[in-house]
Coordinates of C-alpha atoms in Angstrom, one line a residue:
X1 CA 92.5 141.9 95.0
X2 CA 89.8 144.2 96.6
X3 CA 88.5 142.1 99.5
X4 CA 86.0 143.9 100.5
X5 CA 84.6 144.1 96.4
X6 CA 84.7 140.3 96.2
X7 CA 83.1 139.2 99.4
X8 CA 80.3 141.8 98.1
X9 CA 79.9 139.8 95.0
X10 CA 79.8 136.8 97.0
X11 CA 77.8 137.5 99.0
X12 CA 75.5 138.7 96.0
X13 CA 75.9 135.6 94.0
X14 CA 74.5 133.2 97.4
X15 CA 71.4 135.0 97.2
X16 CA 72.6 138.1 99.8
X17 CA 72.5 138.3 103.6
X18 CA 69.0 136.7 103.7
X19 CA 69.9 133.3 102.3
X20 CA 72.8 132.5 104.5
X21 CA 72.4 130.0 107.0
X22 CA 76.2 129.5 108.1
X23 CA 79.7 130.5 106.9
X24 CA 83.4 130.4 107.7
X25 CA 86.9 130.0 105.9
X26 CA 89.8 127.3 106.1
X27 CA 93.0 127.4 105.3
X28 CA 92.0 128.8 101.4
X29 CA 88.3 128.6 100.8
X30 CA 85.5 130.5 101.9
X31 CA 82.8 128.2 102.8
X32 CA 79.2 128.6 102.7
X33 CA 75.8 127.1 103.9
X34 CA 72.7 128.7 102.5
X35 CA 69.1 128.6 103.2
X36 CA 68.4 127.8 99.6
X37 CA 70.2 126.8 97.0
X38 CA 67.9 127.9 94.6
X39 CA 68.7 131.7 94.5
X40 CA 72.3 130.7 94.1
X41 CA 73.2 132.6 90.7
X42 CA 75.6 130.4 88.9
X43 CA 76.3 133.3 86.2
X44 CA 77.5 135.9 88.2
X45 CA 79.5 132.8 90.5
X46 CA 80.7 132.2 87.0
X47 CA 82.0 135.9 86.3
X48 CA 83.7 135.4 89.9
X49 CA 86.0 132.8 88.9
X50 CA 87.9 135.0 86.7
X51 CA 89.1 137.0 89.5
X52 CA 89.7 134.5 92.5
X53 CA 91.0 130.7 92.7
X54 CA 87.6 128.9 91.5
X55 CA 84.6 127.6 93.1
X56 CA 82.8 124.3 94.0
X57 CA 79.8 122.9 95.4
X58 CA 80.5 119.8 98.0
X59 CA 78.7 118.2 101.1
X60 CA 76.0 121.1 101.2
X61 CA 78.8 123.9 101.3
X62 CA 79.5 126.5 98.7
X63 CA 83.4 126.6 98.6
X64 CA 84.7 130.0 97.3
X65 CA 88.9 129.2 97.0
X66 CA 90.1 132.5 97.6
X67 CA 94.1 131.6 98.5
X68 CA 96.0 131.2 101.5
X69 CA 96.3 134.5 103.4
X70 CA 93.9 136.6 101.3
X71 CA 91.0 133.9 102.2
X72 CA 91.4 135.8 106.1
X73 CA 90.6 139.4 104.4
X74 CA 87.9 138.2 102.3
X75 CA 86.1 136.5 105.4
X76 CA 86.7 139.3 107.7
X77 CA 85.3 141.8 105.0
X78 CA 82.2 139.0 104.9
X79 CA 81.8 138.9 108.0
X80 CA 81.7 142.9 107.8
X81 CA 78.3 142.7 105.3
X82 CA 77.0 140.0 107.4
X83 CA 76.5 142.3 110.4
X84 CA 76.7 141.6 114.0
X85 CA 73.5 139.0 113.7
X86 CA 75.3 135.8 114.8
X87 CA 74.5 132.8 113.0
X88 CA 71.5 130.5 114.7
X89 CA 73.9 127.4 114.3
X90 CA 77.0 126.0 114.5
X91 CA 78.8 125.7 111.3
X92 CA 79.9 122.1 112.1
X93 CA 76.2 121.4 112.8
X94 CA 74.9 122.6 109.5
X95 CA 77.8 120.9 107.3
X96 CA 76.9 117.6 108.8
X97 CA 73.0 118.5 108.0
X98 CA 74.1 118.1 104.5
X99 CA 76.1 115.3 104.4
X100 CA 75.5 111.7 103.0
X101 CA 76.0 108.7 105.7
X102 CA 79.3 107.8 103.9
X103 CA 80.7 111.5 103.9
X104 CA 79.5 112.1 107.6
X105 CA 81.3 108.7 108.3
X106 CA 84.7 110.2 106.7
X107 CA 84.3 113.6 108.6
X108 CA 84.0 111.9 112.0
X109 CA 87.2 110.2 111.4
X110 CA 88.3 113.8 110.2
X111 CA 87.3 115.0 113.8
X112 CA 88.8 112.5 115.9
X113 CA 92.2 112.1 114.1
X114 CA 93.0 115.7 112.8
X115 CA 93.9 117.0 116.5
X116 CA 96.0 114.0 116.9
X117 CA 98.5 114.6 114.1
X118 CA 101.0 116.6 115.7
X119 CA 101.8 114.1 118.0
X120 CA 102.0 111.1 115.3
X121 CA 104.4 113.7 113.3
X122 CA 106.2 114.7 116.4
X123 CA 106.8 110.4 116.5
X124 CA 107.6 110.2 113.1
X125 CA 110.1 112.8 113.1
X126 CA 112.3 111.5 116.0
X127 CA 111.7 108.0 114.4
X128 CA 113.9 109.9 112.0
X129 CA 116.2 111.6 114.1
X130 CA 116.8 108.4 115.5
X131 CA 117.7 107.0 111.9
X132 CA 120.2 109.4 111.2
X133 CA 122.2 109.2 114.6
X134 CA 122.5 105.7 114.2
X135 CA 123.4 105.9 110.1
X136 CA 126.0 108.5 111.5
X137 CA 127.2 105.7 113.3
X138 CA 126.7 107.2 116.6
X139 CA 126.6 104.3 119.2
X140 CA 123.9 104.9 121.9
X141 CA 124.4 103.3 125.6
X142 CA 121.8 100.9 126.2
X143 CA 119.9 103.8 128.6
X144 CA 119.6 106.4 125.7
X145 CA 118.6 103.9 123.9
X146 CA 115.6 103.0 125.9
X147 CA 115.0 106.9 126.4
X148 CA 114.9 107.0 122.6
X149 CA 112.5 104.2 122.3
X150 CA 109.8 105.9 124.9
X151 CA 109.9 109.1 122.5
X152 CA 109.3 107.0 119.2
X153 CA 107.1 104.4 120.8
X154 CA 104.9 106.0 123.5
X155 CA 103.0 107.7 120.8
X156 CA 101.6 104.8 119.0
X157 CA 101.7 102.1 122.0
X158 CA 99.1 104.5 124.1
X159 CA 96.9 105.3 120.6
X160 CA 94.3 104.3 122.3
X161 CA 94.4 106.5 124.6
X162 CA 94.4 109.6 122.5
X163 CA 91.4 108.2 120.1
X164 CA 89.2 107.8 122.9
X165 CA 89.7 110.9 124.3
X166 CA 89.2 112.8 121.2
X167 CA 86.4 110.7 120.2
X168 CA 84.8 110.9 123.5
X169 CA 85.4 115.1 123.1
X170 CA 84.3 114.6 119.6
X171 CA 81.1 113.1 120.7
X172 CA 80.1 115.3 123.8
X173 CA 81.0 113.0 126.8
X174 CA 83.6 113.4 129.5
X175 CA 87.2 113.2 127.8
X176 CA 88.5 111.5 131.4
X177 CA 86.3 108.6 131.2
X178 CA 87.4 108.1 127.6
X179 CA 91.0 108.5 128.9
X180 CA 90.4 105.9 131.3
X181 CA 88.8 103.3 128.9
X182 CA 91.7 104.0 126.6
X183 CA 93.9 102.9 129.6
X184 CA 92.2 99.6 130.0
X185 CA 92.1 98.8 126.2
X186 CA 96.5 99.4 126.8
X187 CA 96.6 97.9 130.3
X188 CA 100.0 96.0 131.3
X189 CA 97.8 92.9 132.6
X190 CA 96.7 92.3 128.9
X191 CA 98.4 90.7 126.4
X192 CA 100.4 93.3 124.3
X193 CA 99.1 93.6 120.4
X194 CA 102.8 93.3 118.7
X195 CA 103.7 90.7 121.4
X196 CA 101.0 88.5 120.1
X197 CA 101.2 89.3 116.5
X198 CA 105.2 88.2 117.0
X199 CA 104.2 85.1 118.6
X200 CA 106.3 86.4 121.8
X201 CA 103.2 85.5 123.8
X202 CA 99.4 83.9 123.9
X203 CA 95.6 85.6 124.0
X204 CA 94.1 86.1 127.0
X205 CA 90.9 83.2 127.1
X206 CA 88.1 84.2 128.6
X207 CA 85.2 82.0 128.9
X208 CA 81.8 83.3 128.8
X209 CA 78.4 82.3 128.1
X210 CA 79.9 78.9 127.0
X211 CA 82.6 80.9 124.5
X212 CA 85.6 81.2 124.4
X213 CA 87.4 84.8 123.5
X214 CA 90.7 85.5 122.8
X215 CA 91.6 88.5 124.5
X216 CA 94.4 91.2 123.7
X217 CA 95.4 94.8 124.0
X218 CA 94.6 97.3 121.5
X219 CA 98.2 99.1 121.3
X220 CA 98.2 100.9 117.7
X221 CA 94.5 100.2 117.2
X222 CA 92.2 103.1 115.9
X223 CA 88.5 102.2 114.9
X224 CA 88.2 100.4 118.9
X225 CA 89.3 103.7 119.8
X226 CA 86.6 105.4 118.0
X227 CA 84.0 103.5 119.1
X228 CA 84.9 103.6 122.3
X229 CA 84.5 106.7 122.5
X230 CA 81.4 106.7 120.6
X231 CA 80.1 104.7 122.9
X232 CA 81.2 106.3 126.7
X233 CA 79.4 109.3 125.5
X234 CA 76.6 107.8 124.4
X235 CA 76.1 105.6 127.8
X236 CA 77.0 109.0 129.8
X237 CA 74.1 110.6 127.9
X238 CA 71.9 108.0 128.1
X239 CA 72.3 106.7 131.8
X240 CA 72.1 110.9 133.1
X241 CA 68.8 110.9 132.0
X242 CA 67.5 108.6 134.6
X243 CA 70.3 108.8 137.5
X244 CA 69.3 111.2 140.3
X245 CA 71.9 114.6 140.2
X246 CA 72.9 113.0 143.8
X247 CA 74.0 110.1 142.7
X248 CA 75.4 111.1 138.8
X249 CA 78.9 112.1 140.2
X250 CA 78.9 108.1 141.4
X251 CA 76.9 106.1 139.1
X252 CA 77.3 107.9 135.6
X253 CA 81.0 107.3 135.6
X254 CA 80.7 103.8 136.7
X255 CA 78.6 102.7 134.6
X256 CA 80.3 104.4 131.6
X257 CA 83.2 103.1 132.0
X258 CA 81.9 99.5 132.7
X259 CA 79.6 98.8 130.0
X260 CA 81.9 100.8 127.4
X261 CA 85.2 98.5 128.0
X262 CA 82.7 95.7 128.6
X263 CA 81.5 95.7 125.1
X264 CA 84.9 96.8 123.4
X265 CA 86.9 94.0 125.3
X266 CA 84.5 91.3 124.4
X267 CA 82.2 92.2 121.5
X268 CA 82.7 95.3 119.2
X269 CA 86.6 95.6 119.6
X270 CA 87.6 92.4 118.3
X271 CA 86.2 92.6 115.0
X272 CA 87.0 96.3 114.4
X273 CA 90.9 95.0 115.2
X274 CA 89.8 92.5 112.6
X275 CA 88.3 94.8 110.2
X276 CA 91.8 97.1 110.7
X277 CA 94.0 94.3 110.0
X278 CA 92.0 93.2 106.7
X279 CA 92.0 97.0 105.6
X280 CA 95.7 96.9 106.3
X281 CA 96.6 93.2 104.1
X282 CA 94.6 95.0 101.3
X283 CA 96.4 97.7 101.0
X284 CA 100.1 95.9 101.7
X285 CA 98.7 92.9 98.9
X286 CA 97.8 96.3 96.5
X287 CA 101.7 97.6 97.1
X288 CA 103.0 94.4 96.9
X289 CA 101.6 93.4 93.3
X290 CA 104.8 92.7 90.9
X291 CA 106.7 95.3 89.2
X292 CA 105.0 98.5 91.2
X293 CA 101.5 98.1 89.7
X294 CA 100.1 98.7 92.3
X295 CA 101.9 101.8 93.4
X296 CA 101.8 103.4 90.3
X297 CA 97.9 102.6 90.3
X298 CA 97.1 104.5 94.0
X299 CA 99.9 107.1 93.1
X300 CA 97.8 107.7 90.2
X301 CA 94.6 107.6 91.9
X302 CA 94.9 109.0 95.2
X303 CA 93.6 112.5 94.4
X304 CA 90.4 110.8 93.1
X305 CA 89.9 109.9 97.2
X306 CA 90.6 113.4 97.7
X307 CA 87.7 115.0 95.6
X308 CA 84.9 112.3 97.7
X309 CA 86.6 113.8 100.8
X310 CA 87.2 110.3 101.7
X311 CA 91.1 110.7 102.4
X312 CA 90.5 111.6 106.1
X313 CA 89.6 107.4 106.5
X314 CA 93.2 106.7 105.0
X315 CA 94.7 108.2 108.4
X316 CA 93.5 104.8 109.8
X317 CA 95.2 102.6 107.2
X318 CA 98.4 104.6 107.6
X319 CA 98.6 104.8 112.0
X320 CA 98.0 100.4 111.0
X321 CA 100.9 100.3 108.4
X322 CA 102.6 102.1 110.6
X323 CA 102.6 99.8 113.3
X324 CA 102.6 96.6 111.5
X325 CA 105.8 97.3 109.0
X326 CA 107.4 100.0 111.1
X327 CA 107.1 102.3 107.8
X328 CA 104.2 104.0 105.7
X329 CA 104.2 103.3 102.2
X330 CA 101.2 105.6 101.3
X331 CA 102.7 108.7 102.5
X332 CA 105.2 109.1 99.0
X333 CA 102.3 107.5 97.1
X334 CA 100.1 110.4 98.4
X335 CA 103.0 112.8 97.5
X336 CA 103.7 112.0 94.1
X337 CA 100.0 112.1 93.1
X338 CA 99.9 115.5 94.5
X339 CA 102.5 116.5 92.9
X340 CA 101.4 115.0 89.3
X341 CA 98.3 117.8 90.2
X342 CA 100.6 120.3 90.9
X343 CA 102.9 119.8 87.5
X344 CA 99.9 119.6 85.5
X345 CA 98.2 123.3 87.3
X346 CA 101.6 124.7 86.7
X347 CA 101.7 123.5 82.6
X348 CA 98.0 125.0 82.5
X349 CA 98.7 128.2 84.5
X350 CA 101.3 129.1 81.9
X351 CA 99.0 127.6 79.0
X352 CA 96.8 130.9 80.2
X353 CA 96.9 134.0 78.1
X354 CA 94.8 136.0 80.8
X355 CA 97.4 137.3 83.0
X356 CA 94.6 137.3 86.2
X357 CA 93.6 133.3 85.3
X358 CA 97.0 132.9 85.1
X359 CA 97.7 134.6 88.4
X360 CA 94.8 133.0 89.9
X361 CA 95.8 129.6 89.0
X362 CA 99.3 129.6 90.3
X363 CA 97.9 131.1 93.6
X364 CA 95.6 128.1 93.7
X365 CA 98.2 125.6 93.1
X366 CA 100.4 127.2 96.0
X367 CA 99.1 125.7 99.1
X368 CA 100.2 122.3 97.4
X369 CA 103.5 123.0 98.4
X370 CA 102.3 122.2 102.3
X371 CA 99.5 119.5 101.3
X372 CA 96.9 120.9 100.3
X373 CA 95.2 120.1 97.3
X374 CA 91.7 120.9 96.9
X375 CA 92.2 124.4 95.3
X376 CA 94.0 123.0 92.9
X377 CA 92.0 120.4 91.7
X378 CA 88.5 122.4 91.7
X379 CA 90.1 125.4 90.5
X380 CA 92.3 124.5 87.8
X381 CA 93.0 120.8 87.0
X382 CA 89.1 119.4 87.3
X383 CA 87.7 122.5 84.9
X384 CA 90.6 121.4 82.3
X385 CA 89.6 117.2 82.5
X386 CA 92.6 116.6 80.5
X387 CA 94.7 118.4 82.5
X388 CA 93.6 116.7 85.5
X389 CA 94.4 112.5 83.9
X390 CA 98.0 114.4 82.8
X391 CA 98.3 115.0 86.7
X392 CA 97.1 111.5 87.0
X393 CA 100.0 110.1 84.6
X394 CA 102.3 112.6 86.5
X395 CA 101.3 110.4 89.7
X396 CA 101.3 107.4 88.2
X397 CA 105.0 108.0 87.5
X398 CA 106.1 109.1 90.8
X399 CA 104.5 105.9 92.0
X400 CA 107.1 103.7 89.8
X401 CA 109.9 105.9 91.4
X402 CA 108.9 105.0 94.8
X403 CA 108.5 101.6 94.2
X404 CA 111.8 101.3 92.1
X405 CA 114.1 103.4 95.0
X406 CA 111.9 101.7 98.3
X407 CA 110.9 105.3 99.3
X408 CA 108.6 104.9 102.6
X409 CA 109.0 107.1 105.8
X410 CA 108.4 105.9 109.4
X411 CA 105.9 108.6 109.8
X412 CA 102.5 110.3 109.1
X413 CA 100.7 113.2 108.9
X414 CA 102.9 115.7 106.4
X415 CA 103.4 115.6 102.9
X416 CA 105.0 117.5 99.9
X417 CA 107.7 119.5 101.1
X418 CA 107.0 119.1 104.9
X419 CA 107.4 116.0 104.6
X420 CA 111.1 115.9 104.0
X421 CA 111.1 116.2 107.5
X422 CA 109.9 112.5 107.8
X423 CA 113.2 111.5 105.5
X424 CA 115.9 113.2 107.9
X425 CA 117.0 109.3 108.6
X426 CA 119.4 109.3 105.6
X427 CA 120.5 111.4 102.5
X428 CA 119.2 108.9 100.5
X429 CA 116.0 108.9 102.0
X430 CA 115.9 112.6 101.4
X431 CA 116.9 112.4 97.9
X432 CA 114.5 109.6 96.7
X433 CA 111.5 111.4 98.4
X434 CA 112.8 114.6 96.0
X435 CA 112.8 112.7 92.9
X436 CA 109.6 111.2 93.5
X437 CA 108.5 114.6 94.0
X438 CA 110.6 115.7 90.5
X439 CA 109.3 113.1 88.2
X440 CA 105.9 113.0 89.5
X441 CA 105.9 117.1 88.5
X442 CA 108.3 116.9 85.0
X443 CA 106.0 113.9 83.6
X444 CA 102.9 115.7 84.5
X445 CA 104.4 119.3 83.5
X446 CA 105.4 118.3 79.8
X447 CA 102.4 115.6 79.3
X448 CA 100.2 119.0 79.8
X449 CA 102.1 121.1 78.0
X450 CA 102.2 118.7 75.4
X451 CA 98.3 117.5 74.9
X452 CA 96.2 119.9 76.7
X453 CA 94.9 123.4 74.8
X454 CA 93.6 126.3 77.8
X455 CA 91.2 129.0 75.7
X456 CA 91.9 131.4 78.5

């Protein structure tokens, strides 16, 4: 591949160096924001596609999948073309311009729980640890064994804690203030979460106004955590407008802090812990439907969420499984549907009589392997539609696998192959998250091979 020729056409096909508003790469696309989206020439973005990973059009950005590794070359050759004229925005900025309420919604969940995933994976992966010393019939003294706890607990009892600080980054306000509301949502002096949920101890009952509210903590709890965060920043903005500079060091804090756990103790928080726990019984009633129905249905699905970009919001549902049944069911289901994809881009990639789409379309499927998806499905499964329900089928059938072997890790955040390291527990853990991974990719592999015809 000649990177510097292809970010030349690129650039070309978006209407040249004019038309660009923002641009800048991830881990395999080249992503674009232009000025107007009617120069864009869809004929000569068409002739493209034959010599990189594909191309799509989603939340106002013109996503160029280029391939994991090259994607660097092409940018830095773009950004070669584009000159030394910085852009007038920030990229983050302009995406969001061009969002709908619904997909601005999913990205700010994006935002705050992203940065937070090596920590939850970091949990989960000791959670396994743990598992295995103790299947290897290792006997801990009661000390280690509380040591052990604080590293698989601490994460997930202090949640809070982490949310509100990357919300309150997230949102432009002082992390430390959202550090210390995320204290108070945990503190010792309130009734613990789990305690409660076990029936080990009683709400705090507060009486105001002539109500009375229960009270508890928020340990595991992630929308309250958003919003608080939300909602220090907002109240730091709001109340700096009018405080003195004097006085701000004093009074901006104070009242930040006081109105924000104010309102999450006693309005807000209680019915987004409400709204969590419903999301969470939906999705536990949706596993729990006879004979793996409804397993092999969001196995089968899952990538679907994927293509709205609406997958970030399932990082809530999973941190709540999580804490509620110790493991996390979606994680395999999200696995086998990925690799359903993955068996069916393979079957098509060596459908292809072109020896560059062919090339092109295993190099797309390759960041897979670590999770990531979208490459695949706008660049080879989505432009073959039957291709992309054999994937689905694929899914579907790695769903029935988990449900039949009880496949579910204790952990988050890593899928497809890095996500063996969520199964260390057992050798039978390991080897029913491999088959799931196996028969989701076989069925989809020879359902493809089998019904779908490439003309390439």
């Amino acid at each position: 591949m000649n990177y510097q020729t292809i970010a030349s056409r690129i650039l070309d096909a978006v209407g040249g160096q004019d038309n660009i508003r923002n641009y800048e790469h991830c881990a395999t696309r080249l992503r674009i924001i232009v000025k107007d989206d009617q120069v864009i020439d869809s004929t000569k973005i068409d002739e493209l596609k034959e010599d990189i990973g594909g191309y799509f059009y989603q939340s106002g950005q013109h996503q160029f999948i280029i391939g994991t590794g090259k994607v660097n070359q092409v940018y830095a050759a773009f950004q070669t073309l584009m000159g030394e004229t910085p852009c007038e925005t920030n990229f983050k900025e302009d995406a969001y311009a061009n969002m709908k309420p619904m997909q601005k919604l999913m990205r700010i969940f994006a935002d705050v729980l992203i940065p937070l995933i090596p920590a939850l994976v970091t949990t989960g992966l000791l959670m396994g640890i743990r598992g295995m010393i103790t299947n290897m019939g290792v006997e801990m003294s009661p000390e280690m064994d509380t040591l052990f706890g604080m590293l698989t607990d601490i994460a997930f009892a202090f949640l809070p804690v982490l949310i509100t600080y990357s919300a309150t980054k997230r949102f432009g306000g002082n992390p430390i203030l959202g550090i210390v509301v995320g204290l108070m949502m945990v503190a010792p002096q309130l009734p613990n979460a789990w305690a409660v949920a076990t029936g080990d101890a009683q709400p705090m009952v507060v009486s105001m106004f002539g109500l009375s509210i229960n009270i508890v903590g928020y340990q595991g709890s992630v929308l309250p955590g958003i919003f608080a965060g939300w909602l220090v920043s907002w109240v730091e903005r709001n109340v700096r407008k009018f405080v003195p500079d004097v006085m701000d060091l004093i009074v901006t804090p104070f009242v930040s802090i006081l109105v924000s756990i104010t309102v999450v103790l006693f309005i807000v928080g209680p019915i987004l812990h409400g709204v969590e726990q419903y999301a969470t019984q939906g999705v536990l009633l949706l596993t729990q439907i006879p004979f793996g129905i409804g397993q092999i249905f969001y196995a089968a699905t899952q990538q679907l969420i994927v293509i709205t970009g609406m997958h970030h919001a399932l990082s809530v549902i999973e941190i709540q499984l999580i804490n509620e049944t110790g493991v996390n069911i979606l994680q395999p289901l999200g696995t086998a549907s990925m690799a359903g994809q993955f068996g069916a881009a393979i079957a098509v990639a060596t459908l292809m009589k072109n020896k560059k789409q062919k090339s092109n379309a295993i190099s797309a499927s390759a960041s897979t392997l670590f999770g990531i998806t979208e490459p695949l499905l706008f660049g080879v499964t989505l432009p073959n539609p039957k291709a992309f329900v054999m994937g689905m089928l694929g899914g579907a059938v790695g769903g029935f696998v988990t449900y039949v072997l009880r496949v579910a890790p204790a952990g988050m955040g890593i899928t497809f192959i890095p996500g063996l390291l969520l199964y260390t527990q057992s050798v039978s853990a390991m080897i029913g998250y491999l088959l799931v991974i196996a028969s989701s990719f076989a069925a989809a592999f020879i359902l493809t091979r089998m019904f779908v015809k490439v003309n390439q």
